């Protein structure tokens, strides 16, 4: 029915533009707009964590500041995607969840009900099955 095309492509008649989409966790540099001396660095290294919902900007976590910055002045280091330091990831995870919340999240994921879709039935609604199948 879709012939290998996205619903957006079928609706509009051309493929969607995805050049602006970036991989979550990519290493980036953001422009530091504070006043600097002649030989001081003009950028900070960070990790791309998403897109701003309020403006046309990127959200970048900067480990040295321990903050998420929203900025349009970003340079993606596409060749260095997998070079994020392990300690930076651990610091980021510590800011998101404490150990108790992490355990609760893992329990929720393990106990999530599975949804089965009948193949030959005329209904399009899934049947929720509790527990493992």
C-alpha positions as YAML, in Angstrom:
chain: A
units: angstrom
residues:
- id: 1
  name: UNK
  ca: [0.00, 0.00, 0.00]
- id: 2
  name: UNK
  ca: [2.82, 2.43, 0.82]
- id: 3
  name: UNK
  ca: [5.29, 1.10, -1.79]
- id: 4
  name: UNK
  ca: [8.30, 1.91, 0.39]
- id: 5
  name: UNK
  ca: [7.25, 5.55, 0.87]
- id: 6
  name: UNK
  ca: [6.45, 7.46, 4.05]
- id: 7
  name: UNK
  ca: [2.90, 8.71, 4.61]
- id: 8
  name: UNK
  ca: [4.25, 12.27, 4.36]
- id: 9
  name: UNK
  ca: [5.74, 11.50, 0.94]
- id: 10
  name: UNK
  ca: [2.45, 10.06, -0.31]
- id: 11
  name: UNK
  ca: [0.50, 13.06, 0.97]
- id: 12
  name: UNK
  ca: [2.81, 15.82, -0.33]
- id: 13
  name: UNK
  ca: [4.14, 14.03, -3.40]
- id: 14
  name: UNK
  ca: [7.85, 14.37, -2.59]
- id: 15
  name: UNK
  ca: [10.13, 12.93, 0.09]
- id: 16
  name: UNK
  ca: [10.46, 14.93, 3.33]
- id: 17
  name: UNK
  ca: [13.60, 17.00, 3.92]
- id: 18
  name: UNK
  ca: [15.60, 15.36, 6.70]
- id: 19
  name: UNK
  ca: [18.95, 17.13, 6.27]
- id: 20
  name: UNK
  ca: [18.48, 19.07, 9.52]
- id: 21
  name: UNK
  ca: [17.93, 15.94, 11.65]
- id: 22
  name: UNK
  ca: [20.92, 14.83, 13.72]
- id: 23
  name: UNK
  ca: [21.80, 11.75, 15.76]
- id: 24
  name: UNK
  ca: [21.05, 11.96, 19.48]
- id: 25
  name: UNK
  ca: [24.30, 11.89, 21.45]
- id: 26
  name: UNK
  ca: [26.42, 13.48, 18.71]
- id: 27
  name: UNK
  ca: [29.44, 15.44, 19.84]
- id: 28
  name: UNK
  ca: [29.04, 19.17, 19.12]
- id: 29
  name: UNK
  ca: [30.69, 22.52, 19.73]
- id: 30
  name: UNK
  ca: [28.59, 25.53, 20.69]
- id: 31
  name: UNK
  ca: [29.60, 29.16, 20.33]
- id: 32
  name: UNK
  ca: [30.44, 30.78, 23.68]
- id: 33
  name: UNK
  ca: [29.12, 34.34, 23.30]
- id: 34
  name: UNK
  ca: [30.63, 35.67, 26.53]
- id: 35
  name: UNK
  ca: [33.45, 38.22, 26.25]
- id: 36
  name: UNK
  ca: [36.76, 36.44, 25.68]
- id: 37
  name: UNK
  ca: [40.39, 37.39, 25.56]
- id: 38
  name: UNK
  ca: [42.33, 37.21, 22.34]
- id: 39
  name: UNK
  ca: [43.63, 33.66, 22.85]
- id: 40
  name: UNK
  ca: [40.77, 32.12, 24.84]
- id: 41
  name: UNK
  ca: [38.57, 29.40, 23.28]
- id: 42
  name: UNK
  ca: [35.42, 30.65, 21.58]
- id: 43
  name: UNK
  ca: [33.45, 27.40, 21.85]
- id: 44
  name: UNK
  ca: [32.46, 24.71, 24.34]
- id: 45
  name: UNK
  ca: [32.17, 20.98, 23.68]
- id: 46
  name: UNK
  ca: [28.84, 19.34, 24.37]
- id: 47
  name: UNK
  ca: [26.48, 16.50, 23.55]
- id: 48
  name: UNK
  ca: [23.40, 16.97, 21.35]
- id: 49
  name: UNK
  ca: [20.31, 15.97, 23.35]
- id: 50
  name: UNK
  ca: [17.43, 17.20, 21.19]
- id: 51
  name: UNK
  ca: [15.57, 20.07, 19.60]
- id: 52
  name: UNK
  ca: [14.03, 23.09, 21.31]
- id: 53
  name: UNK
  ca: [10.24, 23.07, 21.44]
- id: 54
  name: UNK
  ca: [10.00, 26.86, 21.69]
- id: 55
  name: UNK
  ca: [12.46, 28.05, 19.03]
- id: 56
  name: UNK
  ca: [14.43, 26.90, 16.00]
- id: 57
  name: UNK
  ca: [17.40, 25.77, 18.05]
- id: 58
  name: UNK
  ca: [19.26, 22.72, 19.32]
- id: 59
  name: UNK
  ca: [19.51, 21.55, 22.93]
- id: 60
  name: UNK
  ca: [23.08, 20.70, 23.95]
- id: 61
  name: UNK
  ca: [24.32, 19.36, 27.28]
- id: 62
  name: UNK
  ca: [27.71, 20.86, 28.20]
- id: 63
  name: UNK
  ca: [29.49, 18.65, 30.79]
- id: 64
  name: UNK
  ca: [31.84, 21.43, 31.94]
- id: 65
  name: UNK
  ca: [28.85, 23.66, 32.84]
- id: 66
  name: UNK
  ca: [26.57, 20.79, 33.89]
- id: 67
  name: UNK
  ca: [23.78, 22.60, 32.01]
- id: 68
  name: UNK
  ca: [21.66, 22.15, 28.92]
- id: 69
  name: UNK
  ca: [22.07, 25.09, 26.53]
- id: 70
  name: UNK
  ca: [19.53, 26.01, 23.85]
- id: 71
  name: UNK
  ca: [21.34, 27.56, 20.90]
- id: 72
  name: UNK
  ca: [21.37, 27.84, 17.12]
- id: 73
  name: UNK
  ca: [25.16, 28.29, 17.01]
- id: 74
  name: UNK
  ca: [26.15, 24.61, 16.85]
- id: 75
  name: UNK
  ca: [28.80, 22.76, 14.88]
- id: 76
  name: UNK
  ca: [28.25, 19.01, 14.70]
- id: 77
  name: UNK
  ca: [31.33, 16.80, 14.80]
- id: 78
  name: UNK
  ca: [29.78, 13.99, 12.73]
- id: 79
  name: UNK
  ca: [33.04, 12.07, 12.46]
- id: 80
  name: UNK
  ca: [33.26, 11.91, 16.28]
- id: 81
  name: UNK
  ca: [29.81, 10.52, 17.14]
- id: 82
  name: UNK
  ca: [31.03, 7.59, 19.26]
- id: 83
  name: UNK
  ca: [33.72, 9.47, 21.17]
- id: 84
  name: UNK
  ca: [31.59, 10.66, 24.10]
- id: 85
  name: UNK
  ca: [33.48, 9.99, 27.32]
- id: 86
  name: UNK
  ca: [31.94, 7.41, 29.64]
- id: 87
  name: UNK
  ca: [32.23, 9.73, 32.66]
- id: 88
  name: UNK
  ca: [30.28, 12.43, 30.78]
- id: 89
  name: UNK
  ca: [27.43, 9.99, 30.14]
- id: 90
  name: UNK
  ca: [27.44, 8.94, 33.81]
- id: 91
  name: UNK
  ca: [27.28, 12.60, 34.93]
- id: 92
  name: UNK
  ca: [24.36, 13.20, 32.57]
- id: 93
  name: UNK
  ca: [22.53, 10.13, 33.87]
- id: 94
  name: UNK
  ca: [23.08, 11.28, 37.47]
- id: 95
  name: UNK
  ca: [21.39, 14.59, 36.69]
- id: 96
  name: UNK
  ca: [18.34, 12.80, 35.23]
- id: 97
  name: UNK
  ca: [17.56, 10.00, 37.66]
- id: 98
  name: UNK
  ca: [18.47, 9.02, 41.17]
- id: 99
  name: UNK
  ca: [19.02, 5.26, 41.81]
- id: 100
  name: UNK
  ca: [15.47, 4.74, 43.18]
- id: 101
  name: UNK
  ca: [13.89, 6.27, 40.08]
- id: 102
  name: UNK
  ca: [16.13, 4.13, 37.85]
- id: 103
  name: UNK
  ca: [14.93, 0.93, 39.58]
- id: 104
  name: UNK
  ca: [11.28, 2.01, 39.26]
- id: 105
  name: UNK
  ca: [11.77, 2.75, 35.55]
- id: 106
  name: UNK
  ca: [13.32, -0.69, 34.95]
- id: 107
  name: UNK
  ca: [10.39, -2.37, 36.75]
- id: 108
  name: UNK
  ca: [7.87, -0.44, 34.65]
- id: 109
  name: UNK
  ca: [9.60, -1.44, 31.42]
- id: 110
  name: UNK
  ca: [9.77, -5.12, 32.42]
- id: 111
  name: UNK
  ca: [6.08, -5.25, 33.48]
- id: 112
  name: UNK
  ca: [4.70, -3.35, 30.48]
- id: 113
  name: UNK
  ca: [1.72, -5.16, 28.89]
- id: 114
  name: UNK
  ca: [2.22, -6.52, 25.39]
- id: 115
  name: UNK
  ca: [-0.22, -5.57, 22.62]
- id: 116
  name: UNK
  ca: [-1.14, -8.22, 20.05]
- id: 117
  name: UNK
  ca: [-2.74, -7.33, 16.72]
- id: 118
  name: UNK
  ca: [-4.90, -10.03, 15.12]
- id: 119
  name: UNK
  ca: [-3.97, -10.74, 11.50]
- id: 120
  name: UNK
  ca: [-7.19, -12.18, 10.10]
- id: 121
  name: UNK
  ca: [-9.73, -10.42, 12.30]
- id: 122
  name: UNK
  ca: [-11.72, -7.49, 10.92]
- id: 123
  name: UNK
  ca: [-10.89, -5.29, 13.92]
- id: 124
  name: UNK
  ca: [-7.98, -2.86, 13.98]
- id: 125
  name: UNK
  ca: [-7.81, -2.58, 17.75]
- id: 126
  name: UNK
  ca: [-5.12, -4.51, 19.62]
- id: 127
  name: UNK
  ca: [-5.81, -6.96, 22.38]
- id: 128
  name: UNK
  ca: [-3.85, -6.21, 25.56]
- id: 129
  name: UNK
  ca: [-2.31, -9.30, 27.15]
- id: 130
  name: UNK
  ca: [-0.99, -8.95, 30.70]
- id: 131
  name: UNK
  ca: [2.28, -10.74, 31.57]
- id: 132
  name: UNK
  ca: [4.63, -12.66, 29.31]
- id: 133
  name: UNK
  ca: [3.51, -14.48, 26.18]
...
